[in-house]
Tab-separated table of C-alpha atoms and ligand atoms in Angstrom:
chain	number	residue	atom	x	y	z
A	1	MET	CA	0.510	26.355	-3.282
A	2	LYS	CA	4.053	26.420	-4.782
A	3	TYR	CA	6.248	23.362	-4.695
A	4	ASP	CA	9.879	22.857	-5.704
A	5	THR	CA	8.916	19.689	-7.592
A	6	VAL	CA	5.715	17.927	-8.467
A	7	VAL	CA	6.132	14.204	-9.269
A	8	ILE	CA	3.367	12.576	-11.306
A	9	GLY	CA	2.881	8.881	-10.555
A	10	ALA	CA	3.582	7.123	-7.258
A	11	GLY	CA	5.196	3.915	-8.530
A	12	ILE	CA	8.729	2.979	-7.546
A	13	THR	CA	10.214	5.511	-10.003
A	14	GLY	CA	8.154	8.427	-8.726
A	15	MET	CA	8.526	7.482	-5.063
A	16	THR	CA	12.289	6.929	-5.251
A	17	CYS	CA	12.713	10.253	-7.066
A	18	ALA	CA	10.489	12.034	-4.531
A	19	TYR	CA	12.481	10.477	-1.686
A	20	GLN	CA	15.833	11.650	-3.077
A	21	LEU	CA	14.419	15.182	-3.426
A	22	THR	CA	12.937	15.017	0.123
A	23	ARG	CA	16.336	13.996	1.464
A	24	ALA	CA	17.721	17.177	-0.140
A	25	LYS	CA	15.058	19.184	1.782
A	26	LYS	CA	12.987	20.031	-1.298
A	27	ASN	CA	9.288	20.718	-0.957
A	28	ILE	CA	7.648	18.086	-3.147
A	29	LEU	CA	4.183	16.778	-3.981
A	30	VAL	CA	3.414	13.410	-5.583
A	31	LEU	CA	0.159	13.172	-7.580
A	32	GLU	CA	-1.206	9.660	-8.104
A	33	SER	CA	-4.354	8.700	-10.027
A	34	LYS	CA	-5.021	5.435	-8.142
A	35	ASP	CA	-6.327	5.339	-4.595
A	36	ARG	CA	-3.063	3.860	-3.317
A	37	VAL	CA	0.660	4.408	-3.848
A	38	GLY	CA	3.110	1.851	-5.261
A	39	GLY	CA	1.972	1.584	-8.875
A	40	GLN	CA	2.791	-1.882	-10.194
A	41	MET	CA	4.502	-2.722	-6.938
A	42	HIS	CA	1.890	-4.109	-4.538
A	43	THR	CA	1.776	-7.050	-2.142
A	44	VAL	CA	-1.422	-8.786	-1.083
A	45	LYS	CA	-1.850	-10.972	1.972
A	46	GLU	CA	-4.374	-13.766	1.649
A	47	GLY	CA	-4.587	-15.845	4.834
A	48	ASP	CA	-1.130	-17.400	5.315
A	49	PHE	CA	-0.029	-16.542	1.797
A	50	LEU	CA	1.789	-13.522	0.466
A	51	PHE	CA	1.249	-12.665	-3.194
A	52	GLU	CA	2.996	-9.976	-5.251
A	53	GLU	CA	0.712	-8.234	-7.694
A	54	GLY	CA	3.609	-6.903	-9.816
A	55	PRO	CA	7.337	-7.500	-9.393
A	56	SER	CA	8.295	-10.515	-7.275
A	57	THR	CA	12.061	-10.150	-7.286
A	58	SER	CA	14.752	-7.960	-8.690
A	59	ILE	CA	18.527	-7.960	-8.863
A	60	VAL	CA	20.928	-5.539	-7.239
A	61	LYS	CA	21.838	-4.395	-10.722
A	62	TYR	CA	23.146	-0.905	-9.890
A	63	PRO	CA	24.728	0.638	-6.781
A	64	GLU	CA	21.638	2.854	-6.511
A	65	VAL	CA	19.471	-0.194	-5.586
A	66	ALA	CA	21.762	-0.996	-2.626
A	67	GLU	CA	21.980	2.683	-1.684
A	68	LEU	CA	18.195	3.053	-1.537
A	69	PHE	CA	18.014	0.274	1.049
A	70	GLU	CA	20.981	1.828	2.955
A	71	GLN	CA	19.148	5.157	3.046
A	72	LEU	CA	15.937	3.567	4.311
A	73	GLY	CA	17.764	1.697	7.087
A	74	ASP	CA	15.720	-0.533	9.353
A	75	SER	CA	12.375	0.579	7.997
A	76	CYS	CA	12.575	-1.986	5.235
A	77	GLN	CA	14.832	-5.017	4.925
A	78	LEU	CA	16.212	-6.311	1.664
A	79	GLU	CA	15.946	-10.115	1.619
A	80	VAL	CA	18.442	-12.011	-0.606
A	81	ALA	CA	16.933	-15.109	-2.261
A	82	CYS	CA	18.056	-18.497	-0.890
A	83	GLU	CA	20.139	-21.078	-2.821
A	84	SER	CA	17.198	-22.767	-4.555
A	85	SER	CA	16.630	-19.551	-6.508
A	86	LYS	CA	19.616	-20.503	-8.665
A	87	ARG	CA	17.539	-23.327	-10.258
A	88	ARG	CA	15.627	-22.260	-13.378
A	89	LEU	CA	13.386	-24.700	-15.183
A	90	ILE	CA	12.287	-24.814	-18.829
A	91	TRP	CA	9.384	-26.849	-20.200
A	92	LYS	CA	10.179	-29.229	-23.082
A	93	GLY	CA	7.968	-32.108	-24.273
A	94	ASP	CA	6.124	-33.308	-21.214
A	95	ARG	CA	8.164	-31.969	-18.311
A	96	PHE	CA	10.384	-29.251	-16.872
A	97	HIS	CA	14.172	-29.551	-17.330
A	98	GLU	CA	16.773	-27.631	-15.421
A	99	LEU	CA	18.470	-24.849	-17.346
A	100	PRO	CA	22.190	-25.814	-17.398
A	101	SER	CA	24.391	-23.936	-14.941
A	102	GLY	CA	27.763	-25.510	-15.779
A	103	LEU	CA	29.692	-27.382	-18.458
A	104	PHE	CA	28.571	-30.905	-17.412
A	105	SER	CA	24.877	-30.008	-17.266
A	106	ALA	CA	25.215	-28.066	-20.523
A	107	ILE	CA	26.521	-31.205	-22.309
A	108	ARG	CA	23.759	-33.421	-20.870
A	109	THR	CA	20.765	-31.113	-21.211
A	110	PRO	CA	18.012	-32.228	-23.612
A	111	LEU	CA	17.013	-28.557	-24.114
A	112	PHE	CA	19.522	-27.816	-26.906
A	113	ASN	CA	20.503	-29.944	-29.891
A	114	TRP	CA	24.025	-31.345	-30.352
A	115	CYS	CA	24.809	-29.183	-33.324
A	116	ASP	CA	24.152	-26.015	-31.263
A	117	LYS	CA	25.988	-27.370	-28.234
A	118	ILE	CA	29.115	-27.694	-30.384
A	119	ARG	CA	28.337	-24.467	-32.248
A	120	ILE	CA	28.427	-22.466	-29.018
A	121	LEU	CA	32.125	-23.342	-28.623
A	122	MET	CA	32.744	-21.313	-31.762
A	123	GLU	CA	30.801	-18.226	-30.488
A	124	PRO	CA	33.956	-16.178	-29.670
A	125	TRP	CA	35.086	-16.430	-33.321
A	126	ARG	CA	31.755	-15.725	-35.017
A	127	LYS	CA	31.530	-12.547	-37.113
A	128	LYS	CA	30.095	-9.404	-35.511
A	129	GLY	CA	26.633	-8.338	-36.701
A	130	ASN	CA	26.133	-5.033	-38.461
A	131	ASN	CA	22.356	-4.555	-38.381
A	132	PRO	CA	21.522	-2.120	-35.579
A	133	ASN	CA	17.908	-3.293	-35.606
A	134	GLU	CA	18.671	-6.973	-35.442
A	135	SER	CA	16.197	-8.567	-33.084
A	136	VAL	CA	17.161	-10.493	-29.950
A	137	GLY	CA	15.917	-13.691	-31.656
A	138	GLU	CA	17.920	-13.083	-34.852
A	139	LEU	CA	21.085	-12.169	-33.001
A	140	ALA	CA	20.865	-15.241	-30.701
A	141	GLN	CA	20.107	-17.516	-33.609
A	142	ARG	CA	23.124	-16.199	-35.574
A	143	ARG	CA	25.533	-16.531	-32.650
A	144	LEU	CA	24.198	-19.465	-30.658
A	145	GLY	CA	21.740	-21.455	-32.811
A	146	LYS	CA	17.999	-21.935	-33.121
A	147	SER	CA	17.580	-24.408	-30.241
A	148	TYR	CA	19.118	-21.785	-27.874
A	149	VAL	CA	16.572	-19.247	-29.138
A	150	ASP	CA	13.682	-21.695	-28.703
A	151	TYR	CA	14.606	-23.082	-25.259
A	152	ALA	CA	16.594	-20.257	-23.574
A	153	VAL	CA	16.130	-16.872	-25.241
A	154	ASP	CA	12.419	-17.130	-26.100
A	155	PRO	CA	11.350	-18.207	-22.530
A	156	PHE	CA	13.737	-15.576	-21.067
A	157	MET	CA	12.134	-12.850	-23.185
A	158	SER	CA	8.682	-14.090	-22.143
A	159	GLY	CA	9.772	-13.959	-18.500
A	160	VAL	CA	11.178	-10.440	-18.691
A	161	TYR	CA	9.227	-8.691	-21.488
A	162	ALA	CA	6.188	-10.974	-21.925
A	163	GLY	CA	7.361	-10.302	-25.479
A	164	ASP	CA	8.464	-11.906	-28.765
A	165	PRO	CA	12.266	-12.069	-29.200
A	166	TYR	CA	11.901	-11.588	-32.960
A	167	LYS	CA	10.121	-8.246	-32.483
A	168	LEU	CA	12.486	-6.586	-30.038
A	169	PRO	CA	15.789	-5.084	-31.310
A	170	THR	CA	18.666	-6.156	-29.066
A	171	ARG	CA	20.079	-2.640	-29.052
A	172	LEU	CA	16.890	-1.371	-27.351
A	173	ALA	CA	15.651	-4.361	-25.372
A	174	LEU	CA	18.956	-5.828	-24.144
A	175	PRO	CA	21.526	-3.047	-24.644
A	176	LYS	CA	24.153	-4.701	-22.474
A	177	LEU	CA	24.076	-7.840	-24.640
A	178	TYR	CA	24.171	-5.786	-27.798
A	179	ASN	CA	27.203	-3.846	-26.557
A	180	LEU	CA	29.060	-7.063	-25.641
A	181	GLU	CA	28.977	-8.056	-29.314
A	182	GLN	CA	29.649	-4.556	-30.619
A	183	GLU	CA	32.549	-3.761	-28.226
A	184	TYR	CA	34.182	-7.195	-27.823
A	185	GLY	CA	32.958	-9.126	-30.875
A	186	SER	CA	31.508	-11.945	-28.754
A	187	PHE	CA	29.248	-12.544	-25.740
A	188	ILE	CA	31.752	-14.957	-24.201
A	189	ARG	CA	34.860	-12.849	-24.752
A	190	GLY	CA	32.961	-9.722	-23.734
A	191	SER	CA	31.696	-11.228	-20.468
A	192	ILE	CA	35.170	-12.448	-19.529
A	193	ALA	CA	36.714	-9.040	-20.350
A	194	LYS	CA	33.998	-7.181	-18.425
A	195	ALA	CA	34.467	-9.405	-15.356
A	196	LYS	CA	38.143	-8.402	-15.338
A	197	LEU	CA	37.502	-4.636	-15.434
A	198	PRO	CA	38.525	-2.844	-12.224
A	199	LYS	CA	35.607	-1.952	-9.941
A	200	THR	CA	35.270	0.968	-7.586
A	201	GLU	CA	33.911	0.379	-4.071
A	202	ARG	CA	30.616	1.859	-5.312
A	203	ASP	CA	30.516	-0.470	-8.350
A	204	LYS	CA	30.904	-3.391	-5.978
A	205	LYS	CA	27.536	-2.618	-4.385
A	206	ALA	CA	25.926	-3.898	-7.570
A	207	THR	CA	26.175	-7.563	-6.485
A	208	LYS	CA	23.711	-8.904	-9.090
A	209	LYS	CA	22.049	-10.747	-6.228
A	210	LEU	CA	18.379	-11.666	-6.536
A	211	PHE	CA	16.335	-9.998	-3.813
A	212	SER	CA	12.924	-9.192	-2.464
A	213	VAL	CA	11.868	-7.385	0.699
A	214	LYS	CA	10.951	-8.985	4.025
A	215	GLY	CA	7.163	-9.000	3.989
A	216	GLY	CA	6.973	-8.278	0.299
A	217	PHE	CA	7.621	-5.190	-1.837
A	218	VAL	CA	4.782	-3.286	-0.195
A	219	GLN	CA	7.213	-2.819	2.713
A	220	LEU	CA	9.528	-0.832	0.422
A	221	ILE	CA	6.635	1.313	-0.705
A	222	THR	CA	5.458	1.861	2.895
A	223	ALA	CA	9.006	2.762	3.990
A	224	LEU	CA	9.300	5.311	1.126
A	225	GLU	CA	5.864	6.800	1.874
A	226	LYS	CA	6.748	7.189	5.551
A	227	ALA	CA	10.200	8.708	4.750
A	228	ILE	CA	8.656	11.214	2.282
A	229	GLY	CA	5.694	11.946	4.575
A	230	SER	CA	2.115	10.906	3.659
A	231	ASP	CA	1.027	14.560	3.471
A	232	HIS	CA	3.259	14.906	0.379
A	233	PHE	CA	0.995	12.547	-1.602
A	234	VAL	CA	-2.321	13.151	-3.255
A	235	THR	CA	-3.985	9.889	-4.309
A	236	SER	CA	-7.115	9.564	-6.510
A	237	ALA	CA	-5.941	12.619	-8.390
A	238	SER	CA	-7.803	12.639	-11.666
A	239	GLY	CA	-7.320	14.781	-14.808
A	240	VAL	CA	-3.773	15.757	-13.927
A	241	ARG	CA	-2.740	18.403	-16.428
A	242	VAL	CA	0.559	20.273	-16.553
A	243	MET	CA	0.974	23.647	-18.366
A	244	PRO	CA	3.990	26.024	-18.596
A	245	SER	CA	3.368	29.121	-16.491
A	246	GLY	CA	6.109	31.746	-16.964
A	247	LYS	CA	9.277	30.044	-15.784
A	248	ASP	CA	7.257	27.719	-13.569
A	249	TRP	CA	4.591	25.090	-14.058
A	250	SER	CA	0.892	25.165	-13.328
A	251	ILE	CA	-0.587	21.758	-12.453
A	252	ALA	CA	-4.331	21.211	-12.342
A	253	TYR	CA	-6.067	18.088	-10.999
A	254	SER	CA	-9.218	17.124	-9.176
A	255	VAL	CA	-9.974	14.851	-6.227
A	256	ASN	CA	-13.567	13.686	-5.697
A	257	GLY	CA	-14.751	16.314	-8.130
A	258	GLU	CA	-12.955	19.144	-6.311
A	259	GLN	CA	-10.589	21.134	-8.628
A	260	HIS	CA	-7.107	22.112	-7.477
A	261	THR	CA	-4.354	24.148	-9.170
A	262	ILE	CA	-0.837	24.281	-7.825
A	263	GLU	CA	2.490	25.767	-9.018
A	264	ALA	CA	5.892	24.114	-9.150
A	265	SER	CA	9.391	25.006	-10.330
A	266	GLN	CA	9.979	21.509	-11.684
A	267	VAL	CA	7.822	18.584	-12.852
A	268	VAL	CA	8.732	14.906	-13.266
A	269	THR	CA	6.286	12.551	-14.985
A	270	THR	CA	6.661	8.849	-14.227
A	271	CYS	CA	3.323	7.588	-15.549
A	272	GLY	CA	3.054	5.346	-18.601
A	273	ALA	CA	3.402	6.739	-22.104
A	274	TYR	CA	-0.361	6.190	-22.713
A	275	ALA	CA	-1.200	8.801	-20.045
A	276	LEU	CA	1.077	11.544	-21.330
A	277	PRO	CA	-1.158	13.143	-24.048
A	278	ASP	CA	-3.604	14.213	-21.283
A	279	VAL	CA	-0.910	15.078	-18.709
A	280	LEU	CA	1.193	17.191	-21.037
A	281	PRO	CA	-1.353	18.715	-23.482
A	282	PHE	CA	0.921	21.612	-24.496
A	283	ILE	CA	3.399	19.422	-26.347
A	284	ASP	CA	2.866	19.511	-30.102
A	285	SER	CA	0.786	16.590	-31.313
A	286	ALA	CA	3.387	15.067	-33.712
A	287	LYS	CA	5.992	14.998	-30.987
A	288	MET	CA	3.527	13.603	-28.464
A	289	ALA	CA	2.499	10.916	-30.985
A	290	ASP	CA	6.133	9.761	-31.071
A	291	ILE	CA	6.349	9.802	-27.265
A	292	SER	CA	3.131	7.908	-26.601
A	293	ASN	CA	3.588	5.397	-29.447
A	294	LEU	CA	4.548	2.591	-27.085
A	295	PHE	CA	2.835	-0.785	-26.830
A	296	TYR	CA	2.510	-2.337	-23.398
A	297	ALA	CA	2.138	-6.165	-23.280
A	298	PRO	CA	-0.810	-7.152	-21.088
A	299	VAL	CA	-0.125	-9.734	-18.383
A	300	VAL	CA	-2.397	-11.788	-16.160
A	301	GLN	CA	-0.751	-12.899	-12.930
A	302	VAL	CA	-2.419	-15.557	-10.790
A	303	GLY	CA	-1.187	-16.000	-7.253
A	304	VAL	CA	-1.826	-19.567	-6.070
A	305	GLY	CA	-1.433	-20.834	-2.515
A	306	LEU	CA	-1.208	-24.503	-1.496
A	307	ALA	CA	-1.474	-25.144	2.272
A	308	ASP	CA	0.155	-28.543	1.980
A	309	CYS	CA	2.224	-29.644	-1.026
A	310	GLY	CA	2.214	-33.286	0.100
A	311	GLY	CA	6.064	-33.253	-0.166
A	312	ASN	CA	6.000	-32.073	-3.792
A	313	VAL	CA	7.841	-28.802	-3.265
A	314	TRP	CA	9.268	-27.034	-6.329
A	315	LYS	CA	12.670	-25.781	-5.152
A	316	ALA	CA	13.496	-23.315	-7.887
A	317	PHE	CA	13.179	-19.628	-8.761
A	318	GLY	CA	10.739	-20.375	-11.477
A	319	ALA	CA	9.793	-22.373	-14.532
A	320	LEU	CA	9.415	-20.869	-17.978
A	321	VAL	CA	7.474	-22.177	-20.959
A	322	PRO	CA	8.863	-21.653	-24.503
A	323	SER	CA	6.328	-20.381	-27.012
A	324	LYS	CA	7.201	-23.359	-29.273
A	325	GLU	CA	5.558	-25.623	-26.686
A	326	LYS	CA	2.197	-23.965	-27.324
A	327	LYS	CA	0.976	-23.786	-23.703
A	328	ASP	CA	-1.300	-21.133	-22.289
A	329	VAL	CA	1.157	-20.043	-19.538
A	330	LEU	CA	4.332	-17.997	-19.923
A	331	GLY	CA	5.845	-19.253	-16.708
A	332	ILE	CA	5.430	-19.992	-13.008
A	333	LEU	CA	7.416	-18.443	-10.154
A	334	PHE	CA	7.944	-20.134	-6.782
A	335	PRO	CA	8.455	-17.279	-4.322
A	336	SER	CA	8.019	-19.425	-1.205
A	337	ALA	CA	11.005	-21.510	-2.384
A	338	CYS	CA	13.191	-18.408	-2.419
A	339	PHE	CA	11.948	-16.217	0.463
A	340	VAL	CA	10.644	-16.832	3.990
A	341	GLY	CA	7.084	-16.188	5.162
A	342	ARG	CA	5.306	-16.522	1.817
A	343	SER	CA	3.216	-19.640	2.684
A	344	PRO	CA	2.624	-22.152	5.462
A	345	GLU	CA	5.704	-24.337	6.118
A	346	ALA	CA	4.422	-27.448	4.295
A	347	GLY	CA	2.824	-25.431	1.521
A	348	ALA	CA	3.836	-23.138	-1.316
A	349	SER	CA	2.938	-19.831	-2.932
A	350	MET	CA	3.256	-19.630	-6.707
A	351	SER	CA	2.655	-17.041	-9.426
A	352	PHE	CA	1.342	-18.139	-12.818
A	353	PHE	CA	1.938	-15.629	-15.677
A	354	MET	CA	-0.260	-15.630	-18.746
A	355	GLY	CA	-0.979	-13.340	-21.666
A	356	GLY	CA	1.917	-11.295	-23.025
A	357	VAL	CA	2.196	-10.176	-26.655
A	358	ARG	CA	1.315	-13.593	-27.988
A	359	HIS	CA	-1.876	-14.144	-25.948
A	360	GLN	CA	-3.297	-10.637	-25.414
A	361	ASP	CA	-6.873	-11.987	-25.345
A	362	MET	CA	-6.218	-13.727	-22.023
A	363	LEU	CA	-6.648	-10.407	-20.275
A	364	GLU	CA	-10.350	-10.817	-20.969
A	365	TYR	CA	-10.626	-14.358	-19.565
A	366	SER	CA	-13.017	-14.686	-16.657
A	367	ASP	CA	-11.836	-15.586	-13.161
A	368	GLU	CA	-13.439	-19.030	-13.608
A	369	GLU	CA	-11.521	-19.702	-16.834
A	370	LEU	CA	-8.195	-18.559	-15.310
A	371	THR	CA	-8.809	-20.678	-12.173
A	372	ARG	CA	-9.597	-23.690	-14.361
A	373	ILE	CA	-6.326	-23.229	-16.413
A	374	VAL	CA	-4.225	-22.828	-13.298
A	375	SER	CA	-5.824	-25.795	-11.489
A	376	GLY	CA	-5.240	-27.931	-14.609
A	377	HIS	CA	-1.528	-27.024	-14.705
A	378	LEU	CA	-1.099	-27.831	-11.014
A	379	ALA	CA	-1.685	-31.410	-12.130
A	380	ASP	CA	-0.353	-31.663	-15.707
A	381	MET	CA	2.757	-29.475	-15.300
A	382	LEU	CA	3.568	-29.555	-11.596
A	383	GLY	CA	2.517	-33.089	-10.765
A	384	TYR	CA	-0.061	-32.450	-7.999
A	385	PRO	CA	-2.952	-34.886	-7.780
A	386	ALA	CA	-5.654	-34.258	-10.428
A	387	GLY	CA	-8.475	-32.204	-8.915
A	388	LYS	CA	-6.238	-30.529	-6.308
A	389	LYS	CA	-7.669	-27.071	-5.768
A	390	PRO	CA	-5.625	-24.017	-4.639
A	391	ASP	CA	-6.237	-23.094	-1.000
A	392	ALA	CA	-5.862	-19.427	-1.981
A	393	ILE	CA	-6.039	-17.699	-5.309
A	394	ARG	CA	-5.679	-14.052	-6.390
A	395	ILE	CA	-5.976	-12.852	-9.932
A	396	PHE	CA	-4.277	-9.643	-11.105
A	397	ARG	CA	-4.838	-8.218	-14.562
A	398	HIS	CA	-2.312	-5.729	-15.902
A	399	LYS	CA	-3.474	-4.007	-19.111
A	400	HIS	CA	-0.264	-1.982	-19.368
A	401	ALA	CA	2.213	-4.455	-17.916
A	402	ILE	CA	5.500	-4.351	-19.824
A	403	PRO	CA	6.502	-1.727	-22.390
A	404	GLN	CA	7.897	-3.248	-25.593
A	405	TYR	CA	11.042	-1.359	-26.650
A	406	GLU	CA	10.476	-1.827	-30.363
A	407	VAL	CA	12.187	0.148	-33.235
A	408	SER	CA	9.732	3.026	-32.683
A	409	SER	CA	11.578	3.721	-29.396
A	410	ASP	CA	14.238	5.692	-31.294
A	411	ALA	CA	11.633	8.296	-32.258
A	412	ARG	CA	10.295	8.301	-28.671
A	413	PHE	CA	13.728	8.913	-27.127
A	414	LYS	CA	14.429	11.674	-29.703
A	415	ALA	CA	11.123	13.439	-29.018
A	416	ILE	CA	11.632	13.211	-25.214
A	417	ASP	CA	15.127	14.682	-25.582
A	418	GLU	CA	13.806	17.555	-27.662
A	419	VAL	CA	10.993	18.354	-25.204
A	420	GLN	CA	13.389	18.179	-22.238
A	421	ARG	CA	15.857	20.463	-24.031
A	422	GLN	CA	13.086	22.969	-24.669
A	423	TYR	CA	11.776	22.716	-21.036
A	424	PRO	CA	14.800	21.880	-18.828
A	425	ALA	CA	12.618	21.821	-15.637
A	426	LEU	CA	10.351	19.095	-17.059
A	427	ARG	CA	11.522	15.496	-16.968
A	428	ILE	CA	9.639	12.729	-18.763
A	429	ALA	CA	10.664	9.620	-16.866
A	430	GLY	CA	9.139	6.217	-16.041
A	431	ASN	CA	9.428	2.915	-17.847
A	432	LEU	CA	8.930	4.465	-21.321
A	433	ARG	CA	12.713	4.853	-21.349
A	434	GLY	CA	15.730	3.672	-19.339
A	435	GLY	CA	14.736	0.019	-18.879
A	436	ILE	CA	11.748	-1.939	-17.697
A	437	GLY	CA	13.013	-3.631	-14.509
A	438	MET	CA	12.796	-2.363	-10.968
A	439	GLY	CA	16.555	-1.791	-10.788
A	440	ASP	CA	16.358	0.387	-13.899
A	441	ARG	CA	13.509	2.350	-12.351
A	442	ILE	CA	15.459	3.005	-9.120
A	443	LYS	CA	18.579	4.074	-11.032
A	444	GLN	CA	16.560	6.394	-13.269
A	445	ALA	CA	14.924	7.987	-10.232
A	446	PHE	CA	18.331	8.694	-8.649
A	447	ASP	CA	19.561	10.164	-11.957
A	448	GLU	CA	16.479	12.381	-12.388
A	449	ALA	CA	16.628	13.641	-8.808
A	450	GLY	CA	20.365	14.361	-9.272
A	451	TYR	CA	19.652	16.280	-12.472
A	452	LEU	CA	16.891	18.388	-10.840
A	453	LEU	CA	18.960	19.149	-7.785
A	454	ASN	CA	21.706	20.526	-9.995
A	455	LEU	CA	19.361	22.506	-12.193
A	456	LYS	CA	19.504	26.269	-11.964
A	457	ASN	CA	15.891	27.334	-12.255
A	458	ASP	CA	16.442	30.829	-13.518
B	501	FAD	C1	3.066	-8.389	-13.682
B	501	FAD	C2	4.413	-7.693	-13.581
B	501	FAD	C3	5.481	-8.386	-13.064
B	501	FAD	C4	6.725	-7.726	-13.002
B	501	FAD	N1	7.783	-8.427	-12.474
B	501	FAD	C5	8.947	-7.799	-12.304
B	501	FAD	C6	10.045	-8.467	-11.626
B	501	FAD	O1	9.901	-9.587	-11.167
B	501	FAD	N2	11.209	-7.774	-11.490
B	501	FAD	C7	11.394	-6.495	-11.975
B	501	FAD	O2	12.500	-5.939	-11.803
B	501	FAD	N3	10.369	-5.840	-12.576
B	501	FAD	C8	9.189	-6.465	-12.764
B	501	FAD	N4	8.121	-5.798	-13.332
B	501	FAD	C9	8.346	-4.435	-13.786
B	501	FAD	C10	8.289	-3.427	-12.600
B	501	FAD	O3	7.145	-3.721	-11.887
B	501	FAD	C11	8.246	-2.026	-13.138
B	501	FAD	O4	9.477	-1.761	-13.781
B	501	FAD	C12	8.058	-0.950	-12.105
B	501	FAD	O5	7.234	-1.355	-11.039
B	501	FAD	C13	7.512	0.259	-12.773
B	501	FAD	O6	7.526	1.351	-11.906
B	501	FAD	P1	7.165	2.780	-12.351
B	501	FAD	O7	7.119	3.615	-11.136
B	501	FAD	O8	8.076	3.253	-13.445
B	501	FAD	O9	5.723	2.645	-13.026
B	501	FAD	P2	4.333	2.282	-12.300
B	501	FAD	O10	4.516	1.368	-11.218
B	501	FAD	O11	3.393	1.905	-13.439
B	501	FAD	O12	3.858	3.681	-11.697
B	501	FAD	C14	3.327	4.708	-12.458
B	501	FAD	C15	2.229	5.344	-11.647
B	501	FAD	O13	1.669	6.440	-12.374
B	501	FAD	C16	0.284	6.447	-12.082
B	501	FAD	N5	-0.409	7.202	-13.131
B	501	FAD	C17	-0.730	6.809	-14.391
B	501	FAD	N6	-1.355	7.791	-15.043
B	501	FAD	C18	-1.429	8.859	-14.184
B	501	FAD	C19	-1.967	10.151	-14.258
B	501	FAD	N7	-2.548	10.580	-15.379
B	501	FAD	N8	-1.891	10.993	-13.191
B	501	FAD	C20	-1.300	10.529	-12.061
B	501	FAD	N9	-0.785	9.313	-11.916
B	501	FAD	C21	-0.828	8.509	-12.971
B	501	FAD	C22	-0.110	4.973	-12.074
B	501	FAD	O14	-1.329	4.760	-11.431
B	501	FAD	C23	1.099	4.384	-11.307
B	501	FAD	O15	0.872	4.360	-9.954
B	501	FAD	C24	6.882	-6.381	-13.428
B	501	FAD	C25	5.748	-5.703	-13.923
B	501	FAD	C26	4.553	-6.327	-13.985
B	501	FAD	C27	3.359	-5.580	-14.526
């Protein structure tokens, strides 16, 4: 069989890329090692509760996100989060406090000390940094103060990267923030200047709104699978191995022990960096070592359903726990407070996040241990009666959850560029470059499909 493009990995990156190529009438095949499509994006229904196994929400960060939903039409409906999603909570001492959203709440909040509250007023005049590898923690401490790092930046980085703000260079982990300082000399001045920049009609599609999908993200995956055509997917494909073959590619894999070899003009990989040495064995070992040298923080996600909250409903997007507070959870999300149909009316669905770079051992905790931790925090953090048991519980363990864009990323990006220059019809995509969020994944998939559609194969 000869395909125009073979896509390796059926997560949101691979499926969005395959969909864009399908729309352009290309003959594609998606090879996926698991027995289902969707990758990290997966929704599970447990009685009256809906739990997300991976991403719970995203923001319409790029026009491409809005355009994907426009293309899919009625087959999948984007659901914008309700008002309560604007509330973010941070644990300090013995309770959650609201993250300030305006001047008055910023003055009153007990999260930051007075010295830093006054210090932030001077942020626009603080000197620009000159260390390209300055970590997010160091940069924020220099510009905003230590209490902002401890009670805003650290929990934010736990929530997004499950990572340590002092280990991730801002340039790589939060490039937009880094550029604000580099281009405008200040976060505040840069944000104001950026907000004033003229926007095209297309730019305006990036509303920055928080969204999910009606019925959970599985509906997006199902809509993509249907639009691409289920006969264009091979699941449970093991031992996927790509080799150059003249000016084309030869791709070998097996399903249930049966060997297959196919040909394609183009190949896109979207699997994690850890899978690439086996998938692309022809790349020289030093270069491949640079590409696959990427640590993924492990995350344990526990979906908890309460059938009746007894009036104690947490109306917020989520609650984060700074590492300074030495708790065994990174944070808790409240999806039923933001989206409809996630729990019974009087109840709630929640997601507890644990592990991350600081508590990697939690991946090995037993179901009983994790259930005990979560049940304990229902009482001591969320105020439910002691001994209240979840009415539904689902535990998801992600060994390779979130890639950490550390300083070694420079060598990875360089090696990927070199390989792609040598083999223009091979694209090494996925969350090993281009951002870790769902919006980044969708944008990258559009970009890769655009590149391949413009590529002259001879
Ligand atoms: C617990 C958790 C919570 C998250 N929460 C959010 C959130 O709230 N908002 C947000 O924007 N992002 C979130 N993310 C990140 C988001 O889920 C990812 O950015 C996105 O889903 C990654 O998509 P992907 O297609 O690049 O990778 P994946 O979804 O990992 O897909 C890669 C696919 O490749 C397959 N594969 C691997 N090896 C091979 C091989 N050898 N052969 C064939 N196939 C292979 C895998 O099985 C997988 O299906 C979260 C991630 C996790 C883990």
